Amino acid sequence: MEKSLVKTPLRKLRRRRTKRVWRLKQKLKLAWKTIKIRVKSHLPGFLSTKKHLLHIKSRKEEQDLAQAARRICKITNDSTKSLAFLLQLPKYSADDFLDRGDLMTPAASPRENISKMWRELHGSKNWENLLDPMHPWLRREIIKYGEFVESVYDSLDFDPLSEFCGSCRYNRNKLFEELGLTRHGYKVTKYIYAMSRVDVPQWFLSSSLGETWSKDSNWMGFVAVSGDRESLRIGRRDIVVAWRGTVTPTEWFMDLRTSKEPFDCEGDHGKNVVKVQSGFFSIYNSKSELTRYNKESASEQTMEEVKRLVNFFTDRGEEVSLTVTGHSLGGALALMNAYEAARDVPELSGNVSVISFGAPRVGNLAFKEKLNSLGVKVLRVVNKQDIVPKLPGIVFNKVLNKLNPITSRLNWVYRHVGTQLKLDVFSSPYVKRDSDFGRSHNLEVYLHVLDGFHSKKSGFRVNARRDVASVNKSTDMLLDHLRIPEFWYQVAHKGLILNKQTGRWVKPVRAPEDIPSPLSTGPKPVYSL
């Protein structure tokens, strides 16, 4: 009797232990399966595509895959870390930013021929089924246009001590060469200048110290066109207009006190008149015969060049598209530019798109509806931590949105246009969680988060290739352990050079071809690249 009493609990104990072991094995099996799926999807370092991964046969390849998964997960004894968290750990350390020459991973992904799909990528179906999950071809195209806008910031001389403050440091024929963007296969054909006698931030004004190149104009962007090789890859001749924006998002608060102005004099009148924010309108349309660079407005300069390029390539029997891109204020100018192009250039019918980053609201309901009727496709990339896309009317519009059934037809309320791609800055495992929200408006931050975006439900892409160090070009957002200097992008020695003959530090004299000119300089554009 005693013997049976002793055996019964032991038997039950073994059963319970067996059940626990079985459950643990099932959990581990499920977790390991999840790891393998994630590695297969996001690790082209071992095998180039999913197709190859699905045909793993040898034991050695299985072991390599397992080793890669362990390295990504950095498995520790900390049981509080979930599998999802482990899979999103940063793969970079400070050692990855040491120069190792040709052994380093390229910062750009290979570009495929997208000619058969270019209309969908250009927004013909409002990017339906391309944004979540993000199609890799679309991601590369958006980043390409974002880098065009970033090139305007990178080459802008905004040193208040410079006699050329507000101009581009390079002439248009070597802009992309100086900034390493020749790989995109585009050629700049014209620079765009805008007047600054409007209610804009103080930095926008040219320097008043000494003799300045222009007291009333600033360089705002450029018009470029794809070369022959790039045109074959993307399936058409692509004209790009890139607009830069302001420096800091706090400058947008002054737009809370500005009003709207009629934009399209040829459109409807009365209650349905098309109106845009007055500050944006003034920058885009101001001109004066007393200036060197703005005898024509930014609008007229741009449209003149776009029409010239469209006529040139359509006469050759080519299909032409227009992609207008901009960041911040530039995103607002891009919308007005696309509106005019779709209205005034019939050859571009259905082929006008806008790619904007952190752009504010621009116009009223009539502006939105007219833009839609013209067939302009708009993709707005926004960071949810960025305040600028909520302007103008950050408080007023929020209240009215809650009353949408009543206010949806009010023509005097600011309206966003197009399709929105919403990103989260803190999805990146490389940025500080206590970062200033103002930094989230930075264009390089936008491009970094976009490069890592796959879908709303997935984490930052492990195989994102864009250079992480670019985030700190004009911010301090990267984690300290990466040891990337803060605000590192600047002219060497703040523009001074050492005269070795005299031993003095002096300001260099700009090459004649780099001195701003209101006229086109150099040879006619070469379109074969």
Short mmCIF file of C-alpha atoms in Angstrom, two decimals:
data_model
loop_
_atom_site.label_atom_id
_atom_site.label_comp_id
_atom_site.label_asym_id
_atom_site.label_seq_id
_atom_site.Cartn_x
_atom_site.Cartn_y
_atom_site.Cartn_z
CA MET A 1 0.00 0.00 0.00
CA GLU A 2 2.80 2.40 0.93
CA LYS A 3 4.63 1.46 -2.22
CA SER A 4 1.67 2.44 -4.42
CA LEU A 5 1.31 5.74 -2.55
CA VAL A 6 4.92 6.55 -3.37
CA LYS A 7 4.71 5.63 -7.08
CA THR A 8 1.57 7.62 -7.90
CA PRO A 9 3.00 11.13 -7.44
CA LEU A 10 6.19 10.18 -9.30
CA ARG A 11 4.16 8.98 -12.28
CA LYS A 12 2.20 12.22 -12.32
CA LEU A 13 5.40 14.21 -11.98
CA ARG A 14 6.89 12.47 -15.01
CA ARG A 15 3.77 13.18 -17.04
CA ARG A 16 3.84 16.84 -16.10
CA ARG A 17 7.54 17.05 -16.91
CA THR A 18 6.94 15.39 -20.27
CA LYS A 19 4.17 17.86 -21.07
CA ARG A 20 6.36 20.83 -20.11
CA VAL A 21 9.22 19.55 -22.24
CA TRP A 22 6.87 18.99 -25.18
CA ARG A 23 5.41 22.50 -24.86
CA LEU A 24 8.88 24.02 -24.63
CA LYS A 25 9.96 22.14 -27.75
CA GLN A 26 6.92 23.39 -29.63
CA LYS A 27 7.62 26.99 -28.60
CA LEU A 28 11.27 26.71 -29.57
CA LYS A 29 10.32 25.07 -32.84
CA LEU A 30 7.86 27.88 -33.61
CA ALA A 31 10.35 30.57 -32.59
CA TRP A 32 13.12 29.00 -34.66
CA LYS A 33 10.79 28.73 -37.66
CA THR A 34 9.96 32.43 -37.29
CA ILE A 35 13.65 33.32 -37.15
CA LYS A 36 14.34 31.33 -40.30
CA ILE A 37 11.47 33.00 -42.13
CA ARG A 38 12.72 36.47 -41.13
CA VAL A 39 16.29 35.62 -42.09
CA LYS A 40 15.17 34.22 -45.42
CA SER A 41 13.23 37.43 -46.10
CA HIS A 42 15.81 39.94 -44.93
CA LEU A 43 19.28 38.45 -45.33
CA PRO A 44 20.49 38.52 -48.92
CA GLY A 45 24.06 38.46 -47.63
CA PHE A 46 24.23 34.67 -47.84
CA LEU A 47 21.87 34.06 -50.73
CA SER A 48 20.71 36.79 -53.06
CA THR A 49 16.96 36.17 -53.22
CA LYS A 50 14.08 34.35 -51.55
CA LYS A 51 13.97 32.02 -54.51
CA HIS A 52 17.43 30.74 -53.64
CA LEU A 53 16.58 30.48 -49.96
CA LEU A 54 13.63 28.24 -50.70
CA HIS A 55 15.96 25.72 -52.32
CA ILE A 56 18.37 25.20 -49.43
CA LYS A 57 19.39 21.57 -49.48
CA SER A 58 22.80 21.06 -47.97
CA ARG A 59 23.40 20.76 -44.25
CA LYS A 60 26.16 23.35 -44.46
CA GLU A 61 23.76 26.02 -45.79
CA GLU A 62 21.35 25.25 -42.94
CA GLN A 63 24.16 25.74 -40.45
CA ASP A 64 25.15 29.05 -42.08
CA LEU A 65 21.56 30.21 -41.86
CA ALA A 66 21.33 29.25 -38.21
CA GLN A 67 24.58 31.04 -37.43
CA ALA A 68 23.32 34.18 -39.18
CA ALA A 69 20.10 34.09 -37.19
CA ARG A 70 22.00 33.81 -33.91
CA ARG A 71 24.21 36.71 -34.89
CA ILE A 72 21.20 38.90 -35.74
CA CYS A 73 19.34 38.01 -32.61
CA LYS A 74 22.40 38.30 -30.32
CA ILE A 75 20.66 35.75 -28.13
CA THR A 76 21.17 36.43 -24.43
CA ASN A 77 19.92 35.04 -21.14
CA ASP A 78 17.51 37.95 -20.79
CA SER A 79 14.13 36.23 -21.04
CA THR A 80 12.28 39.56 -21.05
CA LYS A 81 13.38 40.31 -24.63
CA SER A 82 10.79 39.19 -27.16
CA LEU A 83 11.66 37.55 -30.44
CA ALA A 84 10.42 40.62 -32.33
CA PHE A 85 12.74 42.84 -30.28
CA LEU A 86 15.75 40.60 -30.90
CA LEU A 87 15.14 40.60 -34.64
CA GLN A 88 15.17 44.42 -34.68
CA LEU A 89 18.48 44.92 -32.88
CA PRO A 90 20.94 47.17 -34.76
CA LYS A 91 23.37 45.35 -36.99
CA TYR A 92 25.80 48.30 -37.06
CA SER A 93 28.50 49.20 -34.57
CA ALA A 94 31.17 51.91 -34.61
CA ASP A 95 33.57 49.52 -36.41
CA ASP A 96 31.22 49.42 -39.40
CA PHE A 97 31.95 53.09 -40.09
CA LEU A 98 35.71 52.62 -40.44
CA ASP A 99 36.94 52.95 -44.03
CA ARG A 100 37.73 49.47 -45.39
CA GLY A 101 37.86 50.41 -49.06
CA ASP A 102 36.22 48.05 -51.56
CA LEU A 103 35.38 45.54 -48.82
CA MET A 104 32.54 47.73 -47.53
CA THR A 105 28.91 47.04 -48.46
CA PRO A 106 27.63 49.45 -51.15
CA ALA A 107 25.35 52.17 -49.77
CA ALA A 108 22.85 51.74 -52.62
CA SER A 109 20.84 48.73 -53.75
CA PRO A 110 21.08 47.55 -57.37
CA ARG A 111 18.52 49.14 -59.69
CA GLU A 112 16.37 46.97 -61.92
CA ASN A 113 14.73 47.86 -65.21
CA ILE A 114 11.31 49.28 -64.25
CA SER A 115 10.14 50.26 -67.74
CA LYS A 116 7.19 47.83 -67.73
CA MET A 117 5.88 49.14 -64.42
CA TRP A 118 6.74 52.81 -64.54
CA ARG A 119 3.16 54.11 -64.69
CA GLU A 120 2.18 52.34 -61.47
CA LEU A 121 5.39 53.55 -59.79
CA HIS A 122 4.61 57.07 -61.02
CA GLY A 123 1.18 56.94 -59.38
CA SER A 124 -1.26 56.04 -62.17
CA LYS A 125 -3.25 53.97 -59.64
CA ASN A 126 -2.42 56.16 -56.64
CA TRP A 127 0.28 53.67 -55.57
CA GLU A 128 -2.35 51.09 -54.66
CA ASN A 129 -0.81 47.88 -53.22
CA LEU A 130 2.68 49.37 -53.51
CA LEU A 131 3.04 51.16 -50.16
CA ASP A 132 2.21 48.52 -47.54
CA PRO A 133 4.23 46.44 -47.99
CA MET A 134 6.57 48.82 -49.77
CA HIS A 135 7.58 47.70 -53.24
CA PRO A 136 11.42 47.78 -53.43
CA TRP A 137 11.39 49.50 -56.84
CA LEU A 138 9.13 52.24 -55.53
CA ARG A 139 11.32 52.72 -52.45
CA ARG A 140 14.40 53.26 -54.62
CA GLU A 141 12.59 55.72 -56.88
CA ILE A 142 11.27 57.78 -53.96
CA ILE A 143 14.73 57.87 -52.37
CA LYS A 144 16.22 58.95 -55.72
CA TYR A 145 13.92 61.97 -55.85
CA GLY A 146 14.59 62.71 -52.18
CA GLU A 147 18.33 62.75 -52.88
CA PHE A 148 17.77 65.32 -55.63
CA VAL A 149 16.17 67.62 -53.05
CA GLU A 150 18.91 66.88 -50.52
CA SER A 151 21.49 67.92 -53.12
CA VAL A 152 20.01 71.44 -53.09
CA TYR A 153 20.52 71.67 -49.32
CA ASP A 154 24.03 70.19 -49.54
CA SER A 155 25.21 72.68 -52.17
CA LEU A 156 23.46 75.78 -50.83
CA ASP A 157 25.78 78.49 -49.53
CA PHE A 158 23.94 79.77 -46.46
CA ASP A 159 26.99 81.17 -44.68
CA PRO A 160 25.93 84.71 -43.63
CA LEU A 161 29.57 85.84 -43.99
CA SER A 162 29.75 84.77 -47.61
CA GLU A 163 29.32 87.28 -50.41
CA PHE A 164 27.42 84.54 -52.26
CA CYS A 165 25.07 83.65 -49.41
CA GLY A 166 21.88 82.09 -50.77
CA SER A 167 23.44 80.79 -54.00
CA CYS A 168 24.63 77.35 -55.13
CA ARG A 169 28.32 76.65 -54.62
CA TYR A 170 28.61 74.86 -57.99
CA ASN A 171 27.45 75.55 -61.52
CA ARG A 172 24.72 73.32 -62.89
CA ASN A 173 27.04 71.31 -65.16
CA LYS A 174 28.96 69.81 -62.26
CA LEU A 175 26.42 69.81 -59.42
CA PHE A 176 25.73 66.05 -59.47
CA GLU A 177 29.40 65.25 -60.02
CA GLU A 178 30.43 67.22 -56.93
CA LEU A 179 27.74 65.54 -54.79
CA GLY A 180 28.18 61.98 -56.09
CA LEU A 181 24.76 61.77 -57.78
CA THR A 182 25.85 61.01 -61.35
CA ARG A 183 24.80 57.39 -60.72
CA HIS A 184 21.16 58.48 -61.07
CA GLY A 185 21.72 59.35 -64.73
CA TYR A 186 20.18 62.86 -64.78
CA LYS A 187 21.52 66.17 -66.08
CA VAL A 188 20.66 69.57 -64.57
CA THR A 189 19.45 71.97 -67.25
CA LYS A 190 18.41 75.06 -65.26
CA TYR A 191 18.64 76.63 -61.80
CA ILE A 192 15.57 78.21 -60.18
CA TYR A 193 15.71 81.44 -58.16
CA ALA A 194 12.98 82.92 -55.95
CA MET A 195 12.54 86.36 -54.44
CA SER A 196 12.75 86.78 -50.69
CA ARG A 197 10.78 90.00 -50.16
CA VAL A 198 8.05 88.01 -48.41
CA ASP A 199 7.20 87.00 -44.88
CA VAL A 200 9.78 84.21 -44.60
CA PRO A 201 12.41 83.29 -41.95
CA GLN A 202 15.35 85.66 -41.55
CA TRP A 203 17.90 83.08 -42.74
CA PHE A 204 16.18 83.12 -46.15
CA LEU A 205 17.37 86.65 -46.75
CA SER A 206 20.73 87.12 -48.45
CA SER A 207 23.59 88.49 -46.40
CA SER A 208 23.73 92.26 -46.02
CA LEU A 209 27.42 92.15 -45.08
CA GLY A 210 29.58 93.65 -47.79
CA GLU A 211 28.83 93.16 -51.48
CA THR A 212 26.39 90.30 -51.98
CA TRP A 213 25.65 88.48 -55.21
CA SER A 214 21.95 89.32 -54.86
CA LYS A 215 20.03 91.24 -52.25
CA ASP A 216 16.63 89.94 -53.28
CA SER A 217 16.97 86.42 -54.72
CA ASN A 218 17.85 82.98 -53.38
CA TRP A 219 18.56 79.67 -55.11
CA MET A 220 15.57 77.37 -54.60
CA GLY A 221 16.21 74.34 -56.80
CA PHE A 222 16.71 73.07 -60.32
CA VAL A 223 15.22 71.40 -63.37
CA ALA A 224 16.88 68.17 -64.55
CA VAL A 225 16.17 65.50 -67.16
CA SER A 226 17.04 61.81 -67.41
CA GLY A 227 19.75 60.73 -69.83
CA ASP A 228 19.36 58.08 -72.51
CA ARG A 229 20.48 55.14 -70.37
CA GLU A 230 18.33 56.07 -67.40
CA SER A 231 15.38 56.76 -69.69
CA LEU A 232 15.62 53.21 -71.04
CA ARG A 233 15.67 51.83 -67.50
CA ILE A 234 12.65 53.83 -66.27
CA GLY A 235 10.62 53.55 -69.49
CA ARG A 236 10.27 57.23 -70.42
CA ARG A 237 12.07 60.59 -70.50
CA ASP A 238 11.68 61.96 -66.98
CA ILE A 239 11.85 65.68 -66.22
CA VAL A 240 12.49 66.46 -62.54
CA VAL A 241 11.94 69.73 -60.71
CA ALA A 242 13.49 69.73 -57.22
CA TRP A 243 12.60 72.39 -54.60
CA ARG A 244 14.33 72.88 -51.29
CA GLY A 245 12.62 74.03 -48.08
CA THR A 246 13.45 75.89 -44.89
CA VAL A 247 16.08 74.99 -42.30
CA THR A 248 14.08 74.45 -39.10
CA PRO A 249 10.42 73.54 -38.53
CA THR A 250 9.91 76.27 -35.91
CA GLU A 251 9.91 78.80 -38.75
CA TRP A 252 6.58 77.41 -39.87
CA PHE A 253 4.76 78.83 -36.86
CA MET A 254 4.65 82.22 -38.57
CA ASP A 255 2.38 80.63 -41.19
CA LEU A 256 -0.34 80.33 -38.55
CA ARG A 257 -1.07 84.03 -38.95
CA THR A 258 -1.08 84.20 -42.76
CA SER A 259 -4.04 84.08 -45.12
CA LYS A 260 -4.85 82.59 -48.52
CA GLU A 261 -4.58 84.19 -51.93
CA PRO A 262 -6.25 83.28 -55.24
CA PHE A 263 -3.93 81.02 -57.23
CA ASP A 264 -5.70 80.20 -60.48
CA CYS A 265 -7.14 83.34 -62.08
CA GLU A 266 -8.41 81.25 -64.99
CA GLY A 267 -10.44 78.95 -62.73
CA ASP A 268 -13.84 79.34 -61.10
CA HIS A 269 -14.80 82.51 -59.29
CA GLY A 270 -16.85 83.19 -56.21
CA LYS A 271 -17.08 80.47 -53.58
CA ASN A 272 -15.09 77.93 -55.63
CA VAL A 273 -12.03 80.10 -56.27
CA VAL A 274 -8.75 78.20 -55.95
CA LYS A 275 -6.66 79.62 -53.10
CA VAL A 276 -3.28 78.81 -51.56
CA GLN A 277 -1.38 80.03 -48.51
CA SER A 278 -0.15 83.58 -49.20
CA GLY A 279 3.47 83.04 -48.14
CA PHE A 280 3.92 80.08 -50.50
CA PHE A 281 2.20 81.97 -53.31
CA SER A 282 4.45 84.99 -52.89
CA ILE A 283 7.67 82.95 -53.00
CA TYR A 284 6.46 81.13 -56.09
CA ASN A 285 5.19 84.13 -58.06
CA SER A 286 7.17 87.22 -56.96
CA LYS A 287 9.29 89.04 -59.56
CA SER A 288 10.74 92.49 -60.22
CA GLU A 289 12.43 94.21 -63.15
CA LEU A 290 14.87 95.75 -60.66
CA THR A 291 16.44 92.38 -59.81
CA ARG A 292 19.07 90.40 -61.69
CA TYR A 293 17.74 86.92 -60.98
CA ASN A 294 14.00 87.39 -60.68
CA LYS A 295 12.93 89.42 -63.66
CA GLU A 296 10.91 86.23 -64.05
CA SER A 297 9.24 84.56 -61.08
CA ALA A 298 10.20 81.07 -59.91
CA SER A 299 6.98 79.89 -61.57
CA GLU A 300 7.87 81.44 -64.92
CA GLN A 301 11.46 80.20 -64.84
CA THR A 302 10.36 76.64 -64.15
CA MET A 303 7.48 76.49 -66.61
CA GLU A 304 9.61 77.97 -69.40
CA GLU A 305 12.21 75.22 -68.97
CA VAL A 306 9.66 72.42 -68.56
CA LYS A 307 7.86 73.45 -71.76
CA ARG A 308 11.17 73.64 -73.63
CA LEU A 309 12.19 70.14 -72.57
CA VAL A 310 8.75 68.66 -73.24
CA ASN A 311 8.67 70.12 -76.76
CA PHE A 312 12.22 68.93 -77.46
CA PHE A 313 11.59 65.30 -76.49
CA THR A 314 8.02 64.95 -77.76
CA ASP A 315 9.22 66.18 -81.17
CA ARG A 316 11.57 63.19 -81.09
CA GLY A 317 8.62 60.88 -80.46
CA GLU A 318 9.46 60.14 -76.84
CA GLU A 319 7.04 59.76 -73.95
CA VAL A 320 7.73 62.36 -71.27
CA SER A 321 6.82 62.50 -67.58
CA LEU A 322 7.20 65.27 -65.01
CA THR A 323 8.12 64.48 -61.42
CA VAL A 324 8.08 67.46 -59.06
CA THR A 325 9.68 66.85 -55.70
CA GLY A 326 10.32 68.96 -52.62
CA HIS A 327 10.80 68.99 -48.88
CA SER A 328 9.03 71.23 -46.37
CA LEU A 329 8.36 74.57 -48.10
CA GLY A 330 9.63 72.88 -51.27
CA GLY A 331 6.78 70.39 -51.03
CA ALA A 332 4.31 73.28 -51.12
CA LEU A 333 6.05 74.84 -54.14
CA ALA A 334 6.06 71.42 -55.83
CA LEU A 335 2.25 71.21 -55.61
CA MET A 336 1.76 74.63 -57.21
CA ASN A 337 4.35 73.79 -59.87
CA ALA A 338 2.60 70.49 -60.73
CA TYR A 339 -0.77 72.28 -60.86
CA GLU A 340 0.51 74.73 -63.49
CA ALA A 341 2.30 72.06 -65.53
CA ALA A 342 -0.77 69.80 -65.70
CA ARG A 343 -2.94 72.78 -66.65
CA ASP A 344 -0.65 74.43 -69.21
CA VAL A 345 1.28 71.55 -70.84
CA PRO A 346 -1.22 69.16 -72.49
CA GLU A 347 1.59 66.86 -73.67
CA LEU A 348 2.08 65.88 -70.01
CA SER A 349 -1.54 64.81 -69.53
CA GLY A 350 -1.67 62.00 -66.98
CA ASN A 351 2.10 61.97 -66.50
CA VAL A 352 2.54 64.57 -63.75
CA SER A 353 3.39 63.40 -60.24
CA VAL A 354 4.53 64.98 -56.99
CA ILE A 355 6.77 63.28 -54.40
CA SER A 356 6.90 65.46 -51.29
CA PHE A 357 8.61 65.03 -47.92
CA GLY A 358 7.30 66.71 -44.78
CA ALA A 359 5.17 69.12 -46.79
CA PRO A 360 2.59 71.42 -45.16
CA ARG A 361 -0.99 71.97 -46.25
CA VAL A 362 -1.08 74.35 -49.20
CA GLY A 363 -4.55 75.31 -50.36
CA ASN A 364 -8.28 75.09 -49.90
CA LEU A 365 -10.79 72.45 -51.01
CA ALA A 366 -11.08 73.99 -54.48
CA PHE A 367 -7.29 73.69 -54.91
CA LYS A 368 -7.43 70.01 -53.92
CA GLU A 369 -10.35 69.20 -56.23
CA LYS A 370 -8.84 71.07 -59.18
CA LEU A 371 -5.51 69.29 -58.71
CA ASN A 372 -7.31 65.94 -58.72
CA SER A 373 -9.31 66.84 -61.82
CA LEU A 374 -6.07 67.74 -63.64
CA GLY A 375 -4.84 64.19 -63.02
CA VAL A 376 -1.88 65.15 -60.82
CA LYS A 377 -0.79 62.24 -58.63
CA VAL A 378 0.62 63.19 -55.23
CA LEU A 379 2.54 61.00 -52.78
CA ARG A 380 3.11 62.70 -49.44
CA VAL A 381 5.81 61.10 -47.28
CA VAL A 382 5.40 62.19 -43.65
CA ASN A 383 6.95 61.30 -40.30
CA LYS A 384 4.32 61.03 -37.61
CA GLN A 385 6.59 62.95 -35.19
CA ASP A 386 6.94 65.84 -37.68
CA ILE A 387 4.82 68.91 -36.94
CA VAL A 388 5.19 70.62 -40.35
CA PRO A 389 2.67 68.41 -42.25
CA LYS A 390 0.08 69.57 -39.69
CA LEU A 391 0.60 73.22 -40.71
CA PRO A 392 -0.88 75.70 -41.48
CA GLY A 393 -3.76 75.59 -39.02
CA ILE A 394 -2.41 72.92 -36.68
CA VAL A 395 -5.07 73.59 -34.02
CA PHE A 396 -7.91 74.87 -36.17
CA ASN A 397 -7.82 72.02 -38.69
CA LYS A 398 -7.65 69.39 -35.94
CA VAL A 399 -10.87 70.68 -34.42
CA LEU A 400 -12.61 70.81 -37.80
CA ASN A 401 -11.51 67.27 -38.63
CA LYS A 402 -13.50 66.03 -35.65
CA LEU A 403 -16.53 67.73 -37.17
CA ASN A 404 -15.84 66.28 -40.60
CA PRO A 405 -19.48 65.48 -41.54
CA ILE A 406 -20.27 69.16 -41.11
CA THR A 407 -17.04 70.79 -42.30
CA SER A 408 -15.97 68.47 -45.13
CA ARG A 409 -17.21 70.94 -47.79
CA LEU A 410 -15.86 74.15 -46.24
CA ASN A 411 -13.76 75.79 -48.94
CA TRP A 412 -11.74 78.01 -46.59
CA VAL A 413 -10.13 75.15 -44.62
CA TYR A 414 -6.58 74.04 -45.53
CA ARG A 415 -6.55 70.63 -47.23
CA HIS A 416 -3.93 67.96 -47.82
CA VAL A 417 -3.78 66.45 -51.30
CA GLY A 418 -3.00 62.95 -52.54
CA THR A 419 -1.85 59.68 -50.96
CA GLN A 420 -0.04 59.65 -47.64
CA LEU A 421 2.86 57.36 -46.68
CA LYS A 422 3.22 57.66 -42.91
CA LEU A 423 6.54 56.71 -41.31
CA ASP A 424 7.71 56.44 -37.71
CA VAL A 425 11.14 57.88 -36.88
CA PHE A 426 11.46 55.61 -33.86
CA SER A 427 11.06 52.49 -35.98
CA SER A 428 14.77 52.91 -36.68
CA PRO A 429 16.98 51.09 -34.17
CA TYR A 430 19.78 53.62 -34.77
CA VAL A 431 18.17 56.84 -33.50
CA LYS A 432 17.93 58.07 -29.93
CA ARG A 433 14.55 57.59 -28.32
CA ASP A 434 14.82 60.96 -26.60
CA SER A 435 15.53 62.84 -29.84
CA ASP A 436 14.12 66.32 -30.32
CA PHE A 437 10.91 66.05 -32.34
CA GLY A 438 12.11 69.01 -34.41
CA ARG A 439 14.86 66.80 -35.87
CA SER A 440 12.23 64.48 -37.33
CA HIS A 441 11.60 67.10 -40.02
CA ASN A 442 15.13 66.70 -41.40
CA LEU A 443 15.17 65.28 -44.93
CA GLU A 444 18.03 62.86 -44.27
CA VAL A 445 16.02 61.43 -41.37
CA TYR A 446 13.10 60.97 -43.76
CA LEU A 447 15.26 59.10 -46.28
CA HIS A 448 16.79 56.93 -43.56
CA VAL A 449 13.43 55.85 -42.14
CA LEU A 450 12.03 55.34 -45.65
CA ASP A 451 14.95 53.09 -46.56
CA GLY A 452 14.18 50.91 -43.55
CA PHE A 453 10.41 50.84 -44.06
CA HIS A 454 8.81 47.61 -45.29
CA SER A 455 5.31 47.66 -43.81
CA LYS A 456 3.45 49.10 -40.85
CA LYS A 457 3.51 45.78 -39.02
CA SER A 458 7.16 44.89 -39.62
CA GLY A 459 10.23 46.44 -38.05
CA PHE A 460 13.12 48.29 -39.63
CA ARG A 461 14.56 46.35 -42.59
CA VAL A 462 17.73 44.49 -41.62
CA ASN A 463 19.06 44.79 -45.19
CA ALA A 464 18.49 48.56 -45.55
CA ARG A 465 21.56 49.87 -47.35
CA ARG A 466 21.43 53.65 -47.29
CA ASP A 467 24.31 55.16 -45.33
CA VAL A 468 23.22 55.51 -41.69
CA ALA A 469 25.89 58.18 -41.04
CA SER A 470 23.91 60.59 -43.26
CA VAL A 471 21.34 60.97 -40.47
CA ASN A 472 23.83 63.08 -38.50
CA LYS A 473 24.70 65.40 -41.39
CA SER A 474 22.65 68.12 -39.77
CA THR A 475 21.21 66.41 -36.66
CA ASP A 476 22.37 64.65 -33.49
CA MET A 477 19.90 61.78 -33.66
CA LEU A 478 22.17 58.73 -34.03
CA LEU A 479 22.95 56.58 -31.00
CA ASP A 480 26.16 57.57 -29.23
CA HIS A 481 27.75 54.11 -29.45
CA LEU A 482 27.92 54.48 -33.26
CA ARG A 483 30.40 57.35 -32.68
CA ILE A 484 29.21 59.45 -35.64
CA PRO A 485 29.88 63.18 -35.10
CA GLU A 486 26.85 65.43 -34.69
CA PHE A 487 26.10 68.00 -37.41
CA TRP A 488 29.14 66.82 -39.32
CA TYR A 489 28.29 68.13 -42.81
CA GLN A 490 30.04 71.45 -43.37
CA VAL A 491 32.55 73.12 -45.63
CA ALA A 492 36.10 72.29 -44.57
CA HIS A 493 37.56 74.92 -42.22
CA LYS A 494 34.29 76.85 -42.64
CA GLY A 495 35.30 77.90 -46.12
CA LEU A 496 38.82 79.14 -45.36
CA ILE A 497 41.93 77.77 -47.10
CA LEU A 498 45.62 78.03 -46.24
CA ASN A 499 47.71 80.10 -48.62
CA LYS A 500 50.95 78.11 -48.45
CA GLN A 501 53.03 80.94 -49.88
CA THR A 502 52.04 83.53 -47.29
CA GLY A 503 50.98 81.18 -44.48
CA ARG A 504 47.65 83.02 -44.15
CA TRP A 505 44.15 81.58 -43.92
CA VAL A 506 42.06 83.28 -46.59
CA LYS A 507 38.69 83.03 -48.31
CA PRO A 508 39.02 81.24 -51.67
CA VAL A 509 37.94 83.02 -54.82
CA ARG A 510 35.14 81.21 -56.60
CA ALA A 511 35.93 79.82 -60.03
CA PRO A 512 34.31 82.03 -62.71
CA GLU A 513 32.00 79.22 -63.81
CA ASP A 514 30.71 78.80 -60.22
CA ILE A 515 29.74 82.46 -59.76
CA PRO A 516 25.92 82.73 -59.90
CA SER A 517 24.61 83.99 -63.21
CA PRO A 518 21.05 84.89 -64.18
CA LEU A 519 21.76 83.43 -67.62
CA SER A 520 22.49 79.83 -68.57
CA THR A 521 26.24 79.28 -68.73
CA GLY A 522 28.36 76.68 -70.44
CA PRO A 523 27.48 74.41 -73.35
CA LYS A 524 23.95 73.32 -74.16
CA PRO A 525 22.70 70.39 -72.07
CA VAL A 526 23.85 66.97 -73.18
CA TYR A 527 21.09 64.41 -72.80
CA SER A 528 23.13 61.29 -73.55
CA LEU A 529 24.50 59.98 -70.26
#
